[in-house]
mmCIF file with all atom_site columns, C-alpha atoms in Angstrom:
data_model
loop_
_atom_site.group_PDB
_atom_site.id
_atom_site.type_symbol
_atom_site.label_atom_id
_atom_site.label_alt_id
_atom_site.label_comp_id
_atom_site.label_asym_id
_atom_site.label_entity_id
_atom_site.label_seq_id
_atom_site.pdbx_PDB_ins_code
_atom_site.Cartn_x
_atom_site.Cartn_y
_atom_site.Cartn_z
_atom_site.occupancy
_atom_site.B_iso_or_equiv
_atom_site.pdbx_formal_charge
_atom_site.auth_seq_id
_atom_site.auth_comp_id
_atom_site.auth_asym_id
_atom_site.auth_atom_id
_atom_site.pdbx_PDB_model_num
ATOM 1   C CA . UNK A 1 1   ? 43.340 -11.491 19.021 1.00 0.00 ? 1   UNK A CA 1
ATOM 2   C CA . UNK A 1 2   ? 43.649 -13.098 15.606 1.00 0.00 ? 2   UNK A CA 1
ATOM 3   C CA . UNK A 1 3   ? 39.877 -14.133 15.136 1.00 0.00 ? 3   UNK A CA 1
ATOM 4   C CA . UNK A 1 4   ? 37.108 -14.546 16.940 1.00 0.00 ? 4   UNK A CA 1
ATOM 5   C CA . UNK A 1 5   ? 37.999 -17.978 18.240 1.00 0.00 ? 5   UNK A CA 1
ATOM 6   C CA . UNK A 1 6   ? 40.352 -16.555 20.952 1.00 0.00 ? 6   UNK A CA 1
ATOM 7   C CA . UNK A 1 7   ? 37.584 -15.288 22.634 1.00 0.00 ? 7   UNK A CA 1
ATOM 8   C CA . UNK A 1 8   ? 36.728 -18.541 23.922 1.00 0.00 ? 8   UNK A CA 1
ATOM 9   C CA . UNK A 1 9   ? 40.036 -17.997 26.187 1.00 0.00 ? 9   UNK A CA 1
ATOM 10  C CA . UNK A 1 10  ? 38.460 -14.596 27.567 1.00 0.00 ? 10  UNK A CA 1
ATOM 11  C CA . UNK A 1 11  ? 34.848 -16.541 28.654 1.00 0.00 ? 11  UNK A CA 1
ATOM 12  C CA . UNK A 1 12  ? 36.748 -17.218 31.496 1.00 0.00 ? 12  UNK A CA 1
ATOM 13  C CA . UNK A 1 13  ? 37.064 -14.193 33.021 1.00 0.00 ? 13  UNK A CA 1
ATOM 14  C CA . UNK A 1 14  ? 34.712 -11.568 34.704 1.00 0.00 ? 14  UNK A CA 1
ATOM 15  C CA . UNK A 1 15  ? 34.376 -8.080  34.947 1.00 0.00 ? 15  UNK A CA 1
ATOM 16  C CA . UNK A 1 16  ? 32.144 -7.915  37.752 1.00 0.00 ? 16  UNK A CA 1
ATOM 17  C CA . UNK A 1 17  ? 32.812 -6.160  40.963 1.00 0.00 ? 17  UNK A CA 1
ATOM 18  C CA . UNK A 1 18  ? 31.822 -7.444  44.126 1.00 0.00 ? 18  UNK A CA 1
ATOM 19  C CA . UNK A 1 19  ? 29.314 -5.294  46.511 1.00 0.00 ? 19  UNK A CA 1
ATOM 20  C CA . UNK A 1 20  ? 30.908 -2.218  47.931 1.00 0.00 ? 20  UNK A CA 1
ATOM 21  C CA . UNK A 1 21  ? 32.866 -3.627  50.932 1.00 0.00 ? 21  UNK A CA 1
ATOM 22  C CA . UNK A 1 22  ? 32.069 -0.677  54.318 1.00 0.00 ? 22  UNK A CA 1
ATOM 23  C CA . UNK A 1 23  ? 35.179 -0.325  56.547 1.00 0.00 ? 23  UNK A CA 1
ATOM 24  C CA . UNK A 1 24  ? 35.524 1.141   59.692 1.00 0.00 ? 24  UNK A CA 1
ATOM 25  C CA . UNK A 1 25  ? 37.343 4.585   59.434 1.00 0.00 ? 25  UNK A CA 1
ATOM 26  C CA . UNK A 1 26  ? 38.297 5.471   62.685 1.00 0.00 ? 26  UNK A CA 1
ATOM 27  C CA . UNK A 1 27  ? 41.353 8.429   63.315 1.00 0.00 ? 27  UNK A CA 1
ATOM 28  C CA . UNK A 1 28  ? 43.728 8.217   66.197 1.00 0.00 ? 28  UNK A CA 1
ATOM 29  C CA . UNK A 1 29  ? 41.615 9.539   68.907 1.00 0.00 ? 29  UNK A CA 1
ATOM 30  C CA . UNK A 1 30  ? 39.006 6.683   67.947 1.00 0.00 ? 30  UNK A CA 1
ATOM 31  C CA . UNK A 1 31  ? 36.970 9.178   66.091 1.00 0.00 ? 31  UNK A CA 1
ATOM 32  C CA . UNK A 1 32  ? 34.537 9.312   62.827 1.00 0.00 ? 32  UNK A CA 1
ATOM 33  C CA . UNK A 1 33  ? 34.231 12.357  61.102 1.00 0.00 ? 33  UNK A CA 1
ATOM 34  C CA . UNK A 1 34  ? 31.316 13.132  58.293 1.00 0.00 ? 34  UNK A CA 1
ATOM 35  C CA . UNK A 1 35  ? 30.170 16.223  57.235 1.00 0.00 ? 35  UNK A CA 1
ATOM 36  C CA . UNK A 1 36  ? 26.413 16.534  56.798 1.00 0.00 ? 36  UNK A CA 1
ATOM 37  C CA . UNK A 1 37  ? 24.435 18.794  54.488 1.00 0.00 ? 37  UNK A CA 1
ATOM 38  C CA . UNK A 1 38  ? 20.642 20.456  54.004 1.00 0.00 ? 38  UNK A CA 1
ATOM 39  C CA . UNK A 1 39  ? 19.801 23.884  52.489 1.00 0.00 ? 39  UNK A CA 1
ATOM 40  C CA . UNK A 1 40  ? 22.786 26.189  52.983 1.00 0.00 ? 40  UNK A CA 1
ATOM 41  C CA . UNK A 1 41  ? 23.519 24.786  56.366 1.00 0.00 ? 41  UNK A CA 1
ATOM 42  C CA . UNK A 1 42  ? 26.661 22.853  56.703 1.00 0.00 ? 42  UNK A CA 1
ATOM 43  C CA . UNK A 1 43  ? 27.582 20.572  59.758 1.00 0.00 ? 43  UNK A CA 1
ATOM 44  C CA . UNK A 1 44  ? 31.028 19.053  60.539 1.00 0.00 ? 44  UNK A CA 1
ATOM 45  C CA . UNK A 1 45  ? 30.285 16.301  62.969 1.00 0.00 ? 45  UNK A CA 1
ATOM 46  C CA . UNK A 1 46  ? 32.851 13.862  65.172 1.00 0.00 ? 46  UNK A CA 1
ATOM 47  C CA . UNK A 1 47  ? 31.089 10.496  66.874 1.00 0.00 ? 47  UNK A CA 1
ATOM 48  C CA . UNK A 1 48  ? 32.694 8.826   69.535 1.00 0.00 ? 48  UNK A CA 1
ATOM 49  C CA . UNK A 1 49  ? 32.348 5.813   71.975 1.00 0.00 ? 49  UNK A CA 1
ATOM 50  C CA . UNK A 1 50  ? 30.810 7.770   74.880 1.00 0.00 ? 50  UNK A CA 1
ATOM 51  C CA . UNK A 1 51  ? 27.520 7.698   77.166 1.00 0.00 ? 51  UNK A CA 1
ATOM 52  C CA . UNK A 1 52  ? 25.256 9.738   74.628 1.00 0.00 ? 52  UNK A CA 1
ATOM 53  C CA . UNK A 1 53  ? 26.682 13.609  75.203 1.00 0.00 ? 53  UNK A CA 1
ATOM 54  C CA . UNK A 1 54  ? 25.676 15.709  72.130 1.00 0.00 ? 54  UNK A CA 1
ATOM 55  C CA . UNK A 1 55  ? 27.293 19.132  71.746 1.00 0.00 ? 55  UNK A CA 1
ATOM 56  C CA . UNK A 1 56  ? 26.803 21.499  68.713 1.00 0.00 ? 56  UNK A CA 1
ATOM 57  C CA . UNK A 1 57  ? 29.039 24.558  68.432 1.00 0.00 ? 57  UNK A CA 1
ATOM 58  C CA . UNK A 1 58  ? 29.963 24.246  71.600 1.00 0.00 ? 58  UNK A CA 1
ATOM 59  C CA . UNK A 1 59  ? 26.527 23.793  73.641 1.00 0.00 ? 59  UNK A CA 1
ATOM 60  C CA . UNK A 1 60  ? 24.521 21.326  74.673 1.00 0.00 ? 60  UNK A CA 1
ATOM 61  C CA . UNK A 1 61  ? 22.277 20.395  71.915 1.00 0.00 ? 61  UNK A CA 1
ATOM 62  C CA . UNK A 1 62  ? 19.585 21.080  73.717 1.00 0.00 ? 62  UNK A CA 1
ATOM 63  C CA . UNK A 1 63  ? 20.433 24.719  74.605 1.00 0.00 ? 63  UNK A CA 1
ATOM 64  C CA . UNK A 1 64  ? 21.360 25.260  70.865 1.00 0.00 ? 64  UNK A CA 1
ATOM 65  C CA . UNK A 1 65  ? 17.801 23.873  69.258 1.00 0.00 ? 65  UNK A CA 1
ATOM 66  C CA . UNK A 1 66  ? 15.675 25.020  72.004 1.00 0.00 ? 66  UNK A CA 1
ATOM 67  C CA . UNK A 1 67  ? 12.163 23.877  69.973 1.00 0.00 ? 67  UNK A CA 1
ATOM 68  C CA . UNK A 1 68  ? 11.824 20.043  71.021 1.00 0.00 ? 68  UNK A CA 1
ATOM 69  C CA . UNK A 1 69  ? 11.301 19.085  66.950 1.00 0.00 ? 69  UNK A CA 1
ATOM 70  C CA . UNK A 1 70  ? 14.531 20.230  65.868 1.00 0.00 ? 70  UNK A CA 1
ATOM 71  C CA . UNK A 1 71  ? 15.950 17.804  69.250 1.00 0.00 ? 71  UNK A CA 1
ATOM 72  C CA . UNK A 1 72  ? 14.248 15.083  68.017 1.00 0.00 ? 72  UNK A CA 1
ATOM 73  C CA . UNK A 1 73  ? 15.171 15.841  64.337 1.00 0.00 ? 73  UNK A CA 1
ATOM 74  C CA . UNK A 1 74  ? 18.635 15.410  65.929 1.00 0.00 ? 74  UNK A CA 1
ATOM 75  C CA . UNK A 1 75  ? 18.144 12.167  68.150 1.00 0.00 ? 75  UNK A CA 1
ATOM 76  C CA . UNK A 1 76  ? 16.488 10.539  65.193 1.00 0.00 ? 76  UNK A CA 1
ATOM 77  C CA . UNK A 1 77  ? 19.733 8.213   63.955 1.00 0.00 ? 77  UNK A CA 1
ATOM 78  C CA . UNK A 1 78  ? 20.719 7.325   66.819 1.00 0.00 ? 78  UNK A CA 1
ATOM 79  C CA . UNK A 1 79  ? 16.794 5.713   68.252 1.00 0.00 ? 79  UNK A CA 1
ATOM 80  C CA . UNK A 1 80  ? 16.451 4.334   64.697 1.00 0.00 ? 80  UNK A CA 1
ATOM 81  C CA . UNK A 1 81  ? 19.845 2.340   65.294 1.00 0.00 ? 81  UNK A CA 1
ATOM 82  C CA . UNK A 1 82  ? 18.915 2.045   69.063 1.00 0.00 ? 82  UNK A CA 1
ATOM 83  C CA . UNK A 1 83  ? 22.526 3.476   70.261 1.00 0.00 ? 83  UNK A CA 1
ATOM 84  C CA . UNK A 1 84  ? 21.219 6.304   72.257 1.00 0.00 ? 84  UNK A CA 1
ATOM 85  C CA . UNK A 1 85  ? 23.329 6.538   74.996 1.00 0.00 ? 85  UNK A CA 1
ATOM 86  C CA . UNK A 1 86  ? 25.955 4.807   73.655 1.00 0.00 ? 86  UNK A CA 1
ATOM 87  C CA . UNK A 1 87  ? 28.058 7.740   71.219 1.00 0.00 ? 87  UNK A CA 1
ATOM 88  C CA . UNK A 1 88  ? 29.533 11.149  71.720 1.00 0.00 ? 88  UNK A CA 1
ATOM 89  C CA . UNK A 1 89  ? 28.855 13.508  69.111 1.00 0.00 ? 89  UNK A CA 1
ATOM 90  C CA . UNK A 1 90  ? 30.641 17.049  68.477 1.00 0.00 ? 90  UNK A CA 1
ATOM 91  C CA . UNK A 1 91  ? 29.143 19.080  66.436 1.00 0.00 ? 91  UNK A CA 1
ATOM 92  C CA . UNK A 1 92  ? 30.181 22.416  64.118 1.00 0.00 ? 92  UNK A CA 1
ATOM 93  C CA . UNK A 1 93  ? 27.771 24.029  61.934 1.00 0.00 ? 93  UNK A CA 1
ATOM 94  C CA . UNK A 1 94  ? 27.472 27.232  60.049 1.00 0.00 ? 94  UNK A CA 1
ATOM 95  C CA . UNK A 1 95  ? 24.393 28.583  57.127 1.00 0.00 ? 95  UNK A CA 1
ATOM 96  C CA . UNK A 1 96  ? 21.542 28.168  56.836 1.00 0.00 ? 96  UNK A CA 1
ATOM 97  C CA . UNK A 1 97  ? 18.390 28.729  59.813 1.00 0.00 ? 97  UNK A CA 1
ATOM 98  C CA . UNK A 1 98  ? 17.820 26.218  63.201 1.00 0.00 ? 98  UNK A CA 1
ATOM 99  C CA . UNK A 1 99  ? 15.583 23.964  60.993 1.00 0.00 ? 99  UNK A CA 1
ATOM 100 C CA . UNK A 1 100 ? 18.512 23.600  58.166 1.00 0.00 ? 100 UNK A CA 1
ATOM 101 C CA . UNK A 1 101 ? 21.168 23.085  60.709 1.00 0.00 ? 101 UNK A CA 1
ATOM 102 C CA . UNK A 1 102 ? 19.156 20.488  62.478 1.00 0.00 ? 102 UNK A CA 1
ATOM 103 C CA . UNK A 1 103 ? 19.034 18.389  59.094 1.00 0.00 ? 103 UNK A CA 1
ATOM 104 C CA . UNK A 1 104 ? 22.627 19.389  58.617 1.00 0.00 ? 104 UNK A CA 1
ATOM 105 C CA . UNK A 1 105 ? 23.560 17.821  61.916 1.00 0.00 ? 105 UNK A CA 1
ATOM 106 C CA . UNK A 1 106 ? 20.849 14.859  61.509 1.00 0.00 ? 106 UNK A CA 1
ATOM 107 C CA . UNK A 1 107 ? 22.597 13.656  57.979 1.00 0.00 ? 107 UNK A CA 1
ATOM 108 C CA . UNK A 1 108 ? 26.027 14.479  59.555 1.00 0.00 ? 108 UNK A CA 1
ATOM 109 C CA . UNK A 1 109 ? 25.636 12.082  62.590 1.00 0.00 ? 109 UNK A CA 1
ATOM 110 C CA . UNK A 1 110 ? 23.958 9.506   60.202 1.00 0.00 ? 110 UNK A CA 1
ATOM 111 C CA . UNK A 1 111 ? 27.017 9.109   58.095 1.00 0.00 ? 111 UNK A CA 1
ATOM 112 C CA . UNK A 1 112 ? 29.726 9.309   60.994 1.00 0.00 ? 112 UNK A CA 1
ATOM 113 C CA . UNK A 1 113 ? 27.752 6.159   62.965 1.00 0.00 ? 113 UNK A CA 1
ATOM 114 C CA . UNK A 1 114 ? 27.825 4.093   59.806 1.00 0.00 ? 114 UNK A CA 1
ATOM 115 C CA . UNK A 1 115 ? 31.975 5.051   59.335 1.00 0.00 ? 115 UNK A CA 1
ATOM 116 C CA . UNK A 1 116 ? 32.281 4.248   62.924 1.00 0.00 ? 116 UNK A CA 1
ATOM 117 C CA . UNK A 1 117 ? 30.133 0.815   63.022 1.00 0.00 ? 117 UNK A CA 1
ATOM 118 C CA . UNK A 1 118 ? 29.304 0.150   59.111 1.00 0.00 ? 118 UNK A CA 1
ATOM 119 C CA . UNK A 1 119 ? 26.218 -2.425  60.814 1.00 0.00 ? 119 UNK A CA 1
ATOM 120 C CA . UNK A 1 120 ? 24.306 0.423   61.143 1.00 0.00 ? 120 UNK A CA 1
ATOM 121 C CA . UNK A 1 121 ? 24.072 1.516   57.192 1.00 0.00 ? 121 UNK A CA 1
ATOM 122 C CA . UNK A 1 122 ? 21.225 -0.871  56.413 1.00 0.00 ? 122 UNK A CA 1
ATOM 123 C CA . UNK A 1 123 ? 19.168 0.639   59.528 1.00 0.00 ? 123 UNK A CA 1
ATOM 124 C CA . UNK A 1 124 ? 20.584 4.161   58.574 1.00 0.00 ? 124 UNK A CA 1
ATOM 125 C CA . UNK A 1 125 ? 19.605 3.674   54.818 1.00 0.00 ? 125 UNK A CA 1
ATOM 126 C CA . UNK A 1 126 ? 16.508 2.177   55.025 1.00 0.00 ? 126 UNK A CA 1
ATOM 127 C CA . UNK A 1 127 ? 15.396 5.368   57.349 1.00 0.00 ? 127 UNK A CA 1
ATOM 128 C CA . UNK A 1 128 ? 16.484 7.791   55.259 1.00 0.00 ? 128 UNK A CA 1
ATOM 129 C CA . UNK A 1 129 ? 19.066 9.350   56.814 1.00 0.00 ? 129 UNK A CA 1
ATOM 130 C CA . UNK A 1 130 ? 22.033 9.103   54.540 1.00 0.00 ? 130 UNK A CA 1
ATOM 131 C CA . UNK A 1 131 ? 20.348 10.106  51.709 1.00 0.00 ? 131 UNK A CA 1
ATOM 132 C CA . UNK A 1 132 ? 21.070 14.010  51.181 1.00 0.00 ? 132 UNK A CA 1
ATOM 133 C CA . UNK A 1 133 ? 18.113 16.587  51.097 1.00 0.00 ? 133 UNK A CA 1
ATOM 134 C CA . UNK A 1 134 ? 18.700 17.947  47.842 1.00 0.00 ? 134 UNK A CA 1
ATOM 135 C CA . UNK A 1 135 ? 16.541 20.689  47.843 1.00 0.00 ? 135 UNK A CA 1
ATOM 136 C CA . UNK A 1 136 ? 17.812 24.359  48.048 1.00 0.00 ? 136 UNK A CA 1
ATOM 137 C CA . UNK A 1 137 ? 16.026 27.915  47.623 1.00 0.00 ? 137 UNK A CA 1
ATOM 138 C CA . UNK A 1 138 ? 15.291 28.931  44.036 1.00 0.00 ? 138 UNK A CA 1
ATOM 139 C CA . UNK A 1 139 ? 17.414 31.561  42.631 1.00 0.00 ? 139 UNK A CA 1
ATOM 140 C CA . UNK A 1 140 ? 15.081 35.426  42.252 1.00 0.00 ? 140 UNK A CA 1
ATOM 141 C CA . UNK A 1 141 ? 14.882 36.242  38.552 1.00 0.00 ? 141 UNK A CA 1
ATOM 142 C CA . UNK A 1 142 ? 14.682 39.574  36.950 1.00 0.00 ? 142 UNK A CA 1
ATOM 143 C CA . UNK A 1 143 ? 11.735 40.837  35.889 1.00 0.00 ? 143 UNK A CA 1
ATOM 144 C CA . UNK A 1 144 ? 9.871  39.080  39.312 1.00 0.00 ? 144 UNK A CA 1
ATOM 145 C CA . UNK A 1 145 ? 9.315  40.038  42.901 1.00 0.00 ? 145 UNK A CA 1
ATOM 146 C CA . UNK A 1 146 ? 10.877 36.485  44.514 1.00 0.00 ? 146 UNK A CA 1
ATOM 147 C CA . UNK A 1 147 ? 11.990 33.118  42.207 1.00 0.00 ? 147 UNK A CA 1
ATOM 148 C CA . UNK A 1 148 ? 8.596  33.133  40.923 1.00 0.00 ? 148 UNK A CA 1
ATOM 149 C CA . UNK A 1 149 ? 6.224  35.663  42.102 1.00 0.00 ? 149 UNK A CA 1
ATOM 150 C CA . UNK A 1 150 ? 5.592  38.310  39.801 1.00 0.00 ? 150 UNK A CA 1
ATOM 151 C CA . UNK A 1 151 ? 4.785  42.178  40.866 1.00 0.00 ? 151 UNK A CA 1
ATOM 152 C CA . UNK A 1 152 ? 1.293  43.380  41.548 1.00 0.00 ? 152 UNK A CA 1
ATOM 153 C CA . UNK A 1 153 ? -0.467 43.850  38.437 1.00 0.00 ? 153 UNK A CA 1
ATOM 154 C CA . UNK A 1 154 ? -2.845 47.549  37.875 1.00 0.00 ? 154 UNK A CA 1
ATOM 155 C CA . UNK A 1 155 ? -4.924 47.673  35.028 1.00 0.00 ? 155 UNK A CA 1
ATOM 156 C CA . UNK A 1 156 ? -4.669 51.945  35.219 1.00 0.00 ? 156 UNK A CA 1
#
C-alpha cells in the first residue's frame, strides 16, 4: 500500500468468522467420548446408541450412587434433552467424594450427547450442563486452622 487510497480495494473484504459450525464426532465403534469435571473428581464418559443402560466404573449407576439425588443429578441431561432411554453411557471416574463424581459424570454425559447429536447443545446449554463448575476447595494457609479459620483465641 502506497497511500491510503488502496484501501478502498480492501473494503471489500471481511474478517468475520461465521458461528462455530458443531460436528458430529463419532469413533469407529459409533462412540462419543467427553471427559467431565467438578471439584477433584474426574469422569471419562463414552455415549452410545443404546436403550438407556448407564454404568459407572463398572456398576450399575444405581448401585454406585446409592442416594436417589446423586441418580437424578446423573439422569438430569438426558430428561432435559428427553433421550432417556435412548443412549448407553460408560462411565470411569476417579477424585473427589459421591457428590463430586456425580457432577463429574453429569457434565461428562452433557458434553458426549452434544458430540454425538450436536441438536442437543442449545437444550444442553441453556440448562446448564456444559458449563464447568469451577469451584474447588481453598488451599489451608499457615498461620490458620483450615483456608480461613483461625485457631481458638485465649486471652490468658
Amino acid at each position: 500500500m502506497a497511500d491510503l487510497s488502496s484501501l478502498k480495494d480492501l473494503a471489500g473484504v471481511t474478517t468475520e468468522s461465521a458461528a462455530p459450525v458443531h460436528v458430529r464426532k463419532v469413533d469407529a465403534q459409533g462412540r462419543s467420548y467427553a471427559t467431565g469435571k467438578r471439584k477433584d473428581a474426574v469422569a471419562r464418559v463414552w455415549v452410545k446408541a443404546g436403550s438407556g443402560r448407564i454404568m459407572v466404573n463398572g456398576k450399575d449407576y444405581s448401585a454406585y450412587f446409592a442416594r436417589p439425588v446423586l441418580q437424578m443429578i446423573l439422569r438430569q441431561p438426558m430428561v432435559a434433552a428427553s433421550r432417556d432411554t435412548q443412549f448407553d453411557i460408560v462411565a470411569t471416574v476417579a477424585g473427589g467424594g459421591l457428590s463430586g463424581q456425580a457432577g463429574a459424570v453429569r457434565h461428562g454425559i452433557s458434553k458426549a450427547m452434544t458430540y454425538f447429536e450436536p441438536s442437543l447443545r442449545a437444550v444442553l446449554k441453556k440448562g446448564g450442563f456444559l458449563t464447568r463448575d469451577s469451584r474447588v476447595v481453598e488451599r489451608k494457609k499457615y498461620g490458620r486452622a483450615k483456608a480461613r479459620r483461625s485457631f481458638q483465641f485465649s486471652k490468658r
